[in-house]
mmCIF file of C-alpha atoms and ligand atoms in Angstrom:
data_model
loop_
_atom_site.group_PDB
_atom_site.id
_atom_site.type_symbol
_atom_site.label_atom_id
_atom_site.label_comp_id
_atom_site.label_asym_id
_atom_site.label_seq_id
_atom_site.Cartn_x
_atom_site.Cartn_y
_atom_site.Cartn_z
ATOM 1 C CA UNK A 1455 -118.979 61.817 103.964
ATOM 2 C CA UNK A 1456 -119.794 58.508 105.261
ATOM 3 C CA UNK A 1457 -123.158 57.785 106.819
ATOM 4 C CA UNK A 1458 -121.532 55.141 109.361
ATOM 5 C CA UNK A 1459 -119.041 55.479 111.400
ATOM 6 C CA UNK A 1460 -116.916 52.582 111.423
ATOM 7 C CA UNK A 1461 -112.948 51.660 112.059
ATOM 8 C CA UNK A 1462 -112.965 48.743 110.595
ATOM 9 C CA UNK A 1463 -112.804 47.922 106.884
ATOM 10 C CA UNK A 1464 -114.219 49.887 103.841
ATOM 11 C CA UNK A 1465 -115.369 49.252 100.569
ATOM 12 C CA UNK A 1466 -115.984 52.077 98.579
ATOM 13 C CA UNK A 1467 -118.701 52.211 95.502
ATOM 14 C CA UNK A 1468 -115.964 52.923 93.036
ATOM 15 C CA UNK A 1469 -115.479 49.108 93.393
ATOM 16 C CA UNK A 1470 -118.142 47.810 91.876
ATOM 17 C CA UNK A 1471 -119.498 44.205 89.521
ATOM 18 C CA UNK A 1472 -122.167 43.868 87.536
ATOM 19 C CA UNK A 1473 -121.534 40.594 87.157
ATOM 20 C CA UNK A 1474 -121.486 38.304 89.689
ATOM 21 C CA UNK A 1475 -118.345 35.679 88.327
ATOM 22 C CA UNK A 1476 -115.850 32.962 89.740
ATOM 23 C CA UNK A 1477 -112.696 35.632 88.151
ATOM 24 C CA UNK A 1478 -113.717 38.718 89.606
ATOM 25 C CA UNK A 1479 -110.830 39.831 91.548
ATOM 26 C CA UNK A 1480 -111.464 40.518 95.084
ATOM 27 C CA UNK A 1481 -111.457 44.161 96.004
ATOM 28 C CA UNK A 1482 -110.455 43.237 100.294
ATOM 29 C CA UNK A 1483 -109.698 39.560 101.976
ATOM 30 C CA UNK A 1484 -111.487 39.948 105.393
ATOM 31 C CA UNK A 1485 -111.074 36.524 107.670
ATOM 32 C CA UNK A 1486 -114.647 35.153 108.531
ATOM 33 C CA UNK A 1487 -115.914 36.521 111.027
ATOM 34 C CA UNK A 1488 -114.918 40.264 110.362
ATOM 35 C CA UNK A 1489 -117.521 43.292 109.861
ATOM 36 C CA UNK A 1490 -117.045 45.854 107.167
ATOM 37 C CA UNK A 1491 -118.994 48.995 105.568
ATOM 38 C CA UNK A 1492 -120.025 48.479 101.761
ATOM 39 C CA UNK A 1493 -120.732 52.017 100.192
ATOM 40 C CA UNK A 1494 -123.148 51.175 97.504
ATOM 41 C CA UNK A 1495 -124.671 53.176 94.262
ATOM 42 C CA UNK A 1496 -128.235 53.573 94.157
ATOM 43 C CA UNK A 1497 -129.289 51.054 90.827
ATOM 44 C CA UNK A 1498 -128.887 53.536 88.400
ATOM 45 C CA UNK A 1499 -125.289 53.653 89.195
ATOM 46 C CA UNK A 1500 -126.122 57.355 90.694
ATOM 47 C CA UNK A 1501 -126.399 58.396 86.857
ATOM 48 C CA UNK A 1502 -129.699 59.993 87.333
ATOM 49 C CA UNK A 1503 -127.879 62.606 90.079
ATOM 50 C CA UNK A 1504 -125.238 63.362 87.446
ATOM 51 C CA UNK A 1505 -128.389 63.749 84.741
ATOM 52 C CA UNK A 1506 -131.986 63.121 85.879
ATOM 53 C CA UNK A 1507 -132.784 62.003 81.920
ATOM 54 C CA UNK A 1508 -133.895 58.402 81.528
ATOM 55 C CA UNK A 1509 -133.121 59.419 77.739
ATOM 56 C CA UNK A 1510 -129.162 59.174 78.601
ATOM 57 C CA UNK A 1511 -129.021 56.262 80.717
ATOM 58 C CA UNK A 1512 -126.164 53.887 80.133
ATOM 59 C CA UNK A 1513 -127.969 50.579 80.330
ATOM 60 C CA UNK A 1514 -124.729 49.000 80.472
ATOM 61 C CA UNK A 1515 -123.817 50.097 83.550
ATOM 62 C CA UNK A 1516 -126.617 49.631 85.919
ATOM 63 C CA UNK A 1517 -127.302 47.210 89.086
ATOM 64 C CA UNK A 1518 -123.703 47.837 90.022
ATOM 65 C CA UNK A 1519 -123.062 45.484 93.471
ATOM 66 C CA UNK A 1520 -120.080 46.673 95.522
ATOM 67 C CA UNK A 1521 -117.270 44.382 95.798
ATOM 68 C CA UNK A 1522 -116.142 41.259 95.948
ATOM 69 C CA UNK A 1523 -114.673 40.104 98.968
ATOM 70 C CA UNK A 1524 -112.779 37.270 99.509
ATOM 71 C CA UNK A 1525 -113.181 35.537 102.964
ATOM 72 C CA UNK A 1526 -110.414 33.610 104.451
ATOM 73 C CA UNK A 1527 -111.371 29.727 104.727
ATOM 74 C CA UNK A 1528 -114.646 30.169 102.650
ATOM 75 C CA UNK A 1529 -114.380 27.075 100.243
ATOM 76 C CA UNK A 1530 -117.301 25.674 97.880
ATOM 77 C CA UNK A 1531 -119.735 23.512 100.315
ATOM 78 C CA UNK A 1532 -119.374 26.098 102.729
ATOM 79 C CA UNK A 1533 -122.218 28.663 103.848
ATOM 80 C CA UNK A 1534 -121.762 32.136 104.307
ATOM 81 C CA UNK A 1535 -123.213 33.988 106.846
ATOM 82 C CA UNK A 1536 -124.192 37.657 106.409
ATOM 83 C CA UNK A 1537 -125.448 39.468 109.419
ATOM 84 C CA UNK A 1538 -127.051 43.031 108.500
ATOM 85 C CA UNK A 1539 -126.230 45.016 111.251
ATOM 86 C CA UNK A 1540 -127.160 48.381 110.203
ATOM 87 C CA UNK A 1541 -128.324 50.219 107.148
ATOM 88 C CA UNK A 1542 -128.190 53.558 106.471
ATOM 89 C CA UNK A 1543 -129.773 55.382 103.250
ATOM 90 C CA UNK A 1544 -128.669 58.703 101.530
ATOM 91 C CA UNK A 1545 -131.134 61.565 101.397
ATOM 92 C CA UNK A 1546 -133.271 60.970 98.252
ATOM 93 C CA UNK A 1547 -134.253 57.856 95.719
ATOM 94 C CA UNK A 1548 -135.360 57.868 92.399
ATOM 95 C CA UNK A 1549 -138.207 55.412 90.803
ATOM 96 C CA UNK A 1550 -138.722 54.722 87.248
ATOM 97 C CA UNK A 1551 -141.430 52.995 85.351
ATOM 98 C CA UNK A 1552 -142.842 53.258 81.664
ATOM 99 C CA UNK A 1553 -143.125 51.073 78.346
ATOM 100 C CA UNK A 1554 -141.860 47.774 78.423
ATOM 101 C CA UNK A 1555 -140.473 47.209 82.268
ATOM 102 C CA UNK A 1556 -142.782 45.449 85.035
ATOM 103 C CA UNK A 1557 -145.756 43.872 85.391
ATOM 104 C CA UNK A 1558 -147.819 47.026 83.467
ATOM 105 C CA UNK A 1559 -145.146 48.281 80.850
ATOM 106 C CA UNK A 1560 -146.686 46.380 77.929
ATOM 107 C CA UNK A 1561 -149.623 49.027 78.306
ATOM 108 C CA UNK A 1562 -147.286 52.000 78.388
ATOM 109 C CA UNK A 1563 -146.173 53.402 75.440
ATOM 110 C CA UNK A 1564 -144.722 56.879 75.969
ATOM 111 C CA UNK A 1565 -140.814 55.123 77.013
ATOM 112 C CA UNK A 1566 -139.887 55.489 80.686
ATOM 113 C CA UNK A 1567 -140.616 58.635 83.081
ATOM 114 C CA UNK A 1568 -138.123 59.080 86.125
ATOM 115 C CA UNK A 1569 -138.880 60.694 89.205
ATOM 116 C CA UNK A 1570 -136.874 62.095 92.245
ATOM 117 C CA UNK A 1571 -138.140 61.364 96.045
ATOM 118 C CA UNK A 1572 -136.970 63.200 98.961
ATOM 119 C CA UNK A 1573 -136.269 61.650 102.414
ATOM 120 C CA UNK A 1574 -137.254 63.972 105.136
ATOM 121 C CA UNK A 1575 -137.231 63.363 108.903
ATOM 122 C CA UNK A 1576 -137.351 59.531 108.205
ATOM 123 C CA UNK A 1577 -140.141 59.777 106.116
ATOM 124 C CA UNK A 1578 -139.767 59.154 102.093
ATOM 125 C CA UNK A 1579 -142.336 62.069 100.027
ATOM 126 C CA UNK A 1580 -144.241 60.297 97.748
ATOM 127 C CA UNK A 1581 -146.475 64.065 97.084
ATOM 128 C CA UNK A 1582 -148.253 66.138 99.392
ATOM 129 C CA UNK A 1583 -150.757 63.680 100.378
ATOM 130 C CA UNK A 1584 -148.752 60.794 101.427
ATOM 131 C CA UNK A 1585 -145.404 59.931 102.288
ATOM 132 C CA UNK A 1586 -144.025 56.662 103.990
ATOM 133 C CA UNK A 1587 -141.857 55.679 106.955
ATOM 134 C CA UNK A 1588 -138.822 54.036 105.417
ATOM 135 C CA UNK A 1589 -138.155 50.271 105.420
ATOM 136 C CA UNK A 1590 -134.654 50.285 103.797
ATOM 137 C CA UNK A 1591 -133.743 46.884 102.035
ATOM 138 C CA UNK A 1592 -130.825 45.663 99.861
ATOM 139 C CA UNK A 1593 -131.659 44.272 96.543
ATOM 140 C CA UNK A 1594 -128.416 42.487 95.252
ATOM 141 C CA UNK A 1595 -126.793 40.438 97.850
ATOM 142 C CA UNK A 1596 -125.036 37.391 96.786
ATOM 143 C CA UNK A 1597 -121.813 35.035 96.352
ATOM 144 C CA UNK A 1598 -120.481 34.072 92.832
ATOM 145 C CA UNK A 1599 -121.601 31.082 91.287
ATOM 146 C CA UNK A 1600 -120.290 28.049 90.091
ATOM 147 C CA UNK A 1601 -119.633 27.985 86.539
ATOM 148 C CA UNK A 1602 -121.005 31.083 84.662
ATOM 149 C CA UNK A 1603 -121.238 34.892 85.305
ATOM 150 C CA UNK A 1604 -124.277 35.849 86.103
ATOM 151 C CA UNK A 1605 -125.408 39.789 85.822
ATOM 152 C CA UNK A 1606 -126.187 41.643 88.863
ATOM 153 C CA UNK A 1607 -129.711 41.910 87.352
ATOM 154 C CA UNK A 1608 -130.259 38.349 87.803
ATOM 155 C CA UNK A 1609 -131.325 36.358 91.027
ATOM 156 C CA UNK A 1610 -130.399 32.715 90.734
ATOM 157 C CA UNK A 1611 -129.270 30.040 93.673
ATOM 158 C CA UNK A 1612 -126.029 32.580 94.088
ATOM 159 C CA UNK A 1613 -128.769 35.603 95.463
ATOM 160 C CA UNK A 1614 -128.282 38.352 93.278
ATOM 161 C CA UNK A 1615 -131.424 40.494 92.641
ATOM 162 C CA UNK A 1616 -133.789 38.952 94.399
ATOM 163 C CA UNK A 1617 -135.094 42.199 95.517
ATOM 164 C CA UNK A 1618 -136.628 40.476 98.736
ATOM 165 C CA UNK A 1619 -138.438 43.089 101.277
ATOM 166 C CA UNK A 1620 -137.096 41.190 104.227
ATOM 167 C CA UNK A 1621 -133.160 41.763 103.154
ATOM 168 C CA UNK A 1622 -133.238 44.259 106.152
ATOM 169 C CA UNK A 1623 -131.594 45.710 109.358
ATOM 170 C CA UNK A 1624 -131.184 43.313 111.577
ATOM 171 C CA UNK A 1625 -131.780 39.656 109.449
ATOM 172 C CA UNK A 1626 -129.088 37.076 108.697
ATOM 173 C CA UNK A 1627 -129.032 35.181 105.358
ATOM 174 C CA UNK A 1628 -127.367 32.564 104.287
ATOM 175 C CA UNK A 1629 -125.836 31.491 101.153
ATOM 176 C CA UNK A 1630 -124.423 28.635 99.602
ATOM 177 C CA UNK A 1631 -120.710 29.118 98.901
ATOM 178 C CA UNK A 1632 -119.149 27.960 95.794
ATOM 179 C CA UNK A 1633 -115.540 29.071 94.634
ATOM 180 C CA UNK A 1634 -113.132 29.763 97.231
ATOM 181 C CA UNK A 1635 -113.800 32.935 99.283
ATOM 182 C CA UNK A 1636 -116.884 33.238 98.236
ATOM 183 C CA UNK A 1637 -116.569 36.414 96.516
ATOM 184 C CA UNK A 1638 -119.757 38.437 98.283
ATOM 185 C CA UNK A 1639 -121.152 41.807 97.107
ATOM 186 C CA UNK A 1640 -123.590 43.752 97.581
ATOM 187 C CA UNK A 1641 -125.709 46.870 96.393
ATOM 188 C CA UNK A 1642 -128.913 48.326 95.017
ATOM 189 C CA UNK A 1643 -130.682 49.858 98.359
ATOM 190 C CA UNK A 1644 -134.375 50.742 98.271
ATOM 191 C CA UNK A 1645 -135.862 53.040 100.728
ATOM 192 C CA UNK A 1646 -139.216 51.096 100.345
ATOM 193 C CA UNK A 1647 -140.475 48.932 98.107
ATOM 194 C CA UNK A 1648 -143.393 47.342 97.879
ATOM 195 C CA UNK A 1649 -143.610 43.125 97.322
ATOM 196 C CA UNK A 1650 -143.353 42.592 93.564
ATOM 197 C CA UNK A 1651 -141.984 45.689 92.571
ATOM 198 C CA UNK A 1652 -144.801 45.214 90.045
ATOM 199 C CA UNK A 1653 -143.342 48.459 88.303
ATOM 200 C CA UNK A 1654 -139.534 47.426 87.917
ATOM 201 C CA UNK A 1655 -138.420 49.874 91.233
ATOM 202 C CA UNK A 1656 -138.757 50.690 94.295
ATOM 203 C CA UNK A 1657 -137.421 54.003 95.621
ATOM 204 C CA UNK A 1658 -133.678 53.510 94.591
ATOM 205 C CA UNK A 1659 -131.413 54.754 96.712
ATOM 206 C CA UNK A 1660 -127.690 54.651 97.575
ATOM 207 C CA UNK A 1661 -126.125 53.733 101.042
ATOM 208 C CA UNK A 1662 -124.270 52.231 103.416
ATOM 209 C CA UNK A 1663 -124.306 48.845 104.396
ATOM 210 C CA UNK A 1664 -122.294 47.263 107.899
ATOM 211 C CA UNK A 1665 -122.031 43.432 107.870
ATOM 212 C CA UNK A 1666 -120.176 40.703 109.186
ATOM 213 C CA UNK A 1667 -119.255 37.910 107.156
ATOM 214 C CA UNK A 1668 -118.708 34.306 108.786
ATOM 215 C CA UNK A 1669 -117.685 30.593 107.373
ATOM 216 C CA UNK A 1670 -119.896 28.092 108.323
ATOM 217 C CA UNK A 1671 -118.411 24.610 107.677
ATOM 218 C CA UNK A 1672 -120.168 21.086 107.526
ATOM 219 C CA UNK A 1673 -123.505 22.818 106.498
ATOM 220 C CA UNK A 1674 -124.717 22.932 102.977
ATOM 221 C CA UNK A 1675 -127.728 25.045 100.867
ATOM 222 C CA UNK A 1676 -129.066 25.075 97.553
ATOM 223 C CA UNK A 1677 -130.284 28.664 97.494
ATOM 224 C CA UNK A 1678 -130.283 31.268 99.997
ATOM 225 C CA UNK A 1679 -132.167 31.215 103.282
ATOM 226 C CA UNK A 1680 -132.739 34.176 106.199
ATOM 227 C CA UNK A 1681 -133.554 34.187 109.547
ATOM 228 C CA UNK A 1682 -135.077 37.576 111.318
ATOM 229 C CA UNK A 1683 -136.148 37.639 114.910
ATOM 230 C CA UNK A 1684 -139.658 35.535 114.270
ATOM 231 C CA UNK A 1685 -139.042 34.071 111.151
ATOM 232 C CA UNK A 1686 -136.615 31.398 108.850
ATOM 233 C CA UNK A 1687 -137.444 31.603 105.385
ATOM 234 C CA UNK A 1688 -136.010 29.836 101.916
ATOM 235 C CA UNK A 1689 -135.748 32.173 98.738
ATOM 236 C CA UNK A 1690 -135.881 30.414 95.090
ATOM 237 C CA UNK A 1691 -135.399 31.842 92.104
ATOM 238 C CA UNK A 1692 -136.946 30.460 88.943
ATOM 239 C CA UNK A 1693 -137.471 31.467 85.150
ATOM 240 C CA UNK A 1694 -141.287 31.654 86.249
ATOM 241 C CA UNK A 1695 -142.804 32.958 89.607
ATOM 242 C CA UNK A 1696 -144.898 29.333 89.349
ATOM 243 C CA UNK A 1697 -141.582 27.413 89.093
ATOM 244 C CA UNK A 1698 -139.540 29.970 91.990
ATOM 245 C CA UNK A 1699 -142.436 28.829 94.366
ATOM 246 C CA UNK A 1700 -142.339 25.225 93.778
ATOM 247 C CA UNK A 1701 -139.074 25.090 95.000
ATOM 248 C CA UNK A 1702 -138.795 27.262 97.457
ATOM 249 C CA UNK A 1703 -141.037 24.863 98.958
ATOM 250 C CA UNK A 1704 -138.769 21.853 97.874
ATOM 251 C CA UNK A 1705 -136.045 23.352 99.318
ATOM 252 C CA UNK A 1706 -137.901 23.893 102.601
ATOM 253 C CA UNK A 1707 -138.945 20.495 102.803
ATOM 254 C CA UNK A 1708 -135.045 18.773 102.019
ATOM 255 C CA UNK A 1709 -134.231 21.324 105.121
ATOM 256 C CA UNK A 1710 -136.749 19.773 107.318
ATOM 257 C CA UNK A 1711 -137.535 16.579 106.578
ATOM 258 C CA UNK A 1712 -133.438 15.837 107.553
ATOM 259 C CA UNK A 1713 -134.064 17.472 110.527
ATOM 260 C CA UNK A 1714 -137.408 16.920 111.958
ATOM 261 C CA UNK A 1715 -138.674 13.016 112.935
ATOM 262 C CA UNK A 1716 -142.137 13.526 111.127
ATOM 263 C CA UNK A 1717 -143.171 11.896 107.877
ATOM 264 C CA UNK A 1718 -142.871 14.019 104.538
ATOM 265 C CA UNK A 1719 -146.359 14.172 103.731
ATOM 266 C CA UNK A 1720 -146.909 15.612 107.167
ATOM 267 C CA UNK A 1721 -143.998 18.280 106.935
ATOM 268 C CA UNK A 1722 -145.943 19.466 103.605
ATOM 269 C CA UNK A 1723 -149.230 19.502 105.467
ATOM 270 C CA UNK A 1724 -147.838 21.436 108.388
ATOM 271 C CA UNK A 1725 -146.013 24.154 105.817
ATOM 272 C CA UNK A 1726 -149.617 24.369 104.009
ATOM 273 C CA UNK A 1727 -150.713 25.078 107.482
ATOM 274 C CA UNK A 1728 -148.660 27.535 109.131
ATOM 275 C CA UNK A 1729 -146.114 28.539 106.540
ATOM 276 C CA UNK A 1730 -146.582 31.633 103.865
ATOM 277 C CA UNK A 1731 -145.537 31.558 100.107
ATOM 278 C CA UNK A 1732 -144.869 35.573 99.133
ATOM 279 C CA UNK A 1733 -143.302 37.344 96.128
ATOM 280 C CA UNK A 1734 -140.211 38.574 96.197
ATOM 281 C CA UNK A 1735 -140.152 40.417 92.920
ATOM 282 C CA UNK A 1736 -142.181 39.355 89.774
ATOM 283 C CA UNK A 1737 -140.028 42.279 87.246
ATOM 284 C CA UNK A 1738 -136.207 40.662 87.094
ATOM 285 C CA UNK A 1739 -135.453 38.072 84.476
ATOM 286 C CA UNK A 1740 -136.122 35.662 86.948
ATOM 287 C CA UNK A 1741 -138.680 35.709 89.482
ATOM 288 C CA UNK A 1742 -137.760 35.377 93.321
ATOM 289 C CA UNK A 1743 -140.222 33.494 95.663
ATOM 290 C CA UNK A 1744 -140.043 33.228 99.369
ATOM 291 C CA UNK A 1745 -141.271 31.020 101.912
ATOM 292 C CA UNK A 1746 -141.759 32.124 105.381
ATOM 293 C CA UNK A 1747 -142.078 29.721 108.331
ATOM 294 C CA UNK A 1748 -142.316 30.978 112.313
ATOM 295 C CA UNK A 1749 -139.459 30.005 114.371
ATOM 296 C CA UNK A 1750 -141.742 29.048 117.229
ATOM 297 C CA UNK A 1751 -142.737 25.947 115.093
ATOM 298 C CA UNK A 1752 -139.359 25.124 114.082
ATOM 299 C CA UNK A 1753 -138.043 24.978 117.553
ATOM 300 C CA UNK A 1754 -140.820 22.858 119.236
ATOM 301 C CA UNK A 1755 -139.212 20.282 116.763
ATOM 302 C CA UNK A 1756 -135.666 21.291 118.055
ATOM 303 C CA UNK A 1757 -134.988 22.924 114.688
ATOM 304 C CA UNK A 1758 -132.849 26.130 114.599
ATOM 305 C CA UNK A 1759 -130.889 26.647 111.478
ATOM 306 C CA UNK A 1760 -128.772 28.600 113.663
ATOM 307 C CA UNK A 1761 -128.623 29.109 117.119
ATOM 308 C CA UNK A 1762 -126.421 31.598 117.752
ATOM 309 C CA UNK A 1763 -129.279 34.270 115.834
HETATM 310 CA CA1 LIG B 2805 -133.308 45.230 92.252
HETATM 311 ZN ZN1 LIG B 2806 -133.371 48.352 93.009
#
């Protein structure tokens, strides 16, 4: 059953990476430009429907990202465009925390506990006291890298797991494109997650995904930026959250300071004023830092990464 209705082009969760990797073969070419469904697995790979034991879990084959797909004309230099034009979630996520994973599992000692969440009328059941309205975001989106393969667990300068609350319906990121075609996947949905995900998930969920894909040449990135309706923001990855934030704000700043007649030191001071460094996620084997900056600002400087969003 699909959850969108779409003519267009399909990619089914049987084809799935957990590596993100220059020799993946594509599953679909799609010229730039193009929109297309990606059916993705929740980030246990939907094991826990087959078997709701954390006991059996095949480590092996979890964070799967649906894909890749080649787009026509995408060469490295390039920047791919990804508009999220609609998300849509299946009808229950599961969460799992314990000993040894996130920012509290060297407390734990009694392994990992698993639990099921139901969706109902829009609203995800945490327990008869509270439930939430749903924010649905994608965890792995990304392109494949250079030289190495690098697991879908992973956030780097290709995306990956960054596992950033403002992946969501109706933002456009950006990526920096380097082998030919880009290779793009995408997967692990959350139904809501809070920033951090200080306990290693957030209500894991599979889905539907409907994107479009574009080129853009003569425009280059080091790591992957979005743009929603208010905001443009840079996401860094680092091997430390300290390191991830320090240059996200680099990165920022090379954007900028090519763009906007002001001296650097005063581009810093007027991101320390206006601009706000948040967590992505703090749990992945690298952290993911973002930094947010209003649009409004940008543009009284005539600076619009992109003006057709
Ligand atoms: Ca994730
Ligand atoms: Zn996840």
């Amino acid at each position: 059953m699909s959850l969108i209705p779409f003519e267009g082009p399909r990619v089914s969760s049987e084809s799935v990476i957990y590596e993100f990797s220059k020799d993946t073969q594509p599953v679909l070419h799609l010229e730039s430009g193009q929109e297309l469904v990606f059916e993705t697995c929740d980030c246990f790979n939907k094991q826990l429907d087959l078997k709701p034991s954390i006991q059996n879990l095949d480590w092996n084959h979890v964070n799967p990202a649906t894909g890749p797909v080649y787009v026509e004309g995408a060469q490295a230099g390039d920047v791919l465009k990804v508009e999220i034009l609609r998300i849509e979630l299946a009808d229950h996520a599961w969460m799992v925390a314990g000993e040894g994973v996130g920012s509290y599992g060297s407390h734990l000692s009694d392994g990992l506990h698993v639990r099921r969440l139901e969706i109902e009328d829009g609203e995800l059941i945490w327990d008869d006291k509270v439930s939430f309205e749903l924010d649905p975001m994608i965890g792995v989106i990304g392109v494949a890298p250079a030289d190495r393969a690098i697991n879908c667990g992973t956030p780097a300068e290709h995306g990956g797991n960054m596992d950033n609350t403002m992946v969501r319906e109706g933002t456009t990121l950006y990526f920096p494109i380097f082998v030919d075609g880009a290779l793009f996947a995408a997967g692990d949905m959350h139904a809501l997650m809070g920033d951090g995900e200080v306990g290693v998930t957030g209500a894991e969920i599979s889905g539907e995904i409907l994107l479009r894909l574009s080129v853009i040449k003569n425009k280059r990135l080091e790591s992957p930026v979005l743009v929603d309706q208010d905001d443009f923001s840079v996401i860094a990855s680092a091997k430390t959250f300290d390191e991830a934030a320090d240059e996200a704000v680099r990165i920022m700043v090379e954007l900028l300071k090519d763009k906007i007649d002001m001296p650097t030191e005063e581009i810093v001071m007027l991101l320390s004023l206006c601009a706000d460094l948040e967590v992505c996620q703090v749990v992945d084997p690298q952290k993911t830092a973002r930094l947010v900056i209003s649009r409004d600002v940008l543009e009284a400087y005539n600076y619009d990464f992109d003006p057709s969003v």
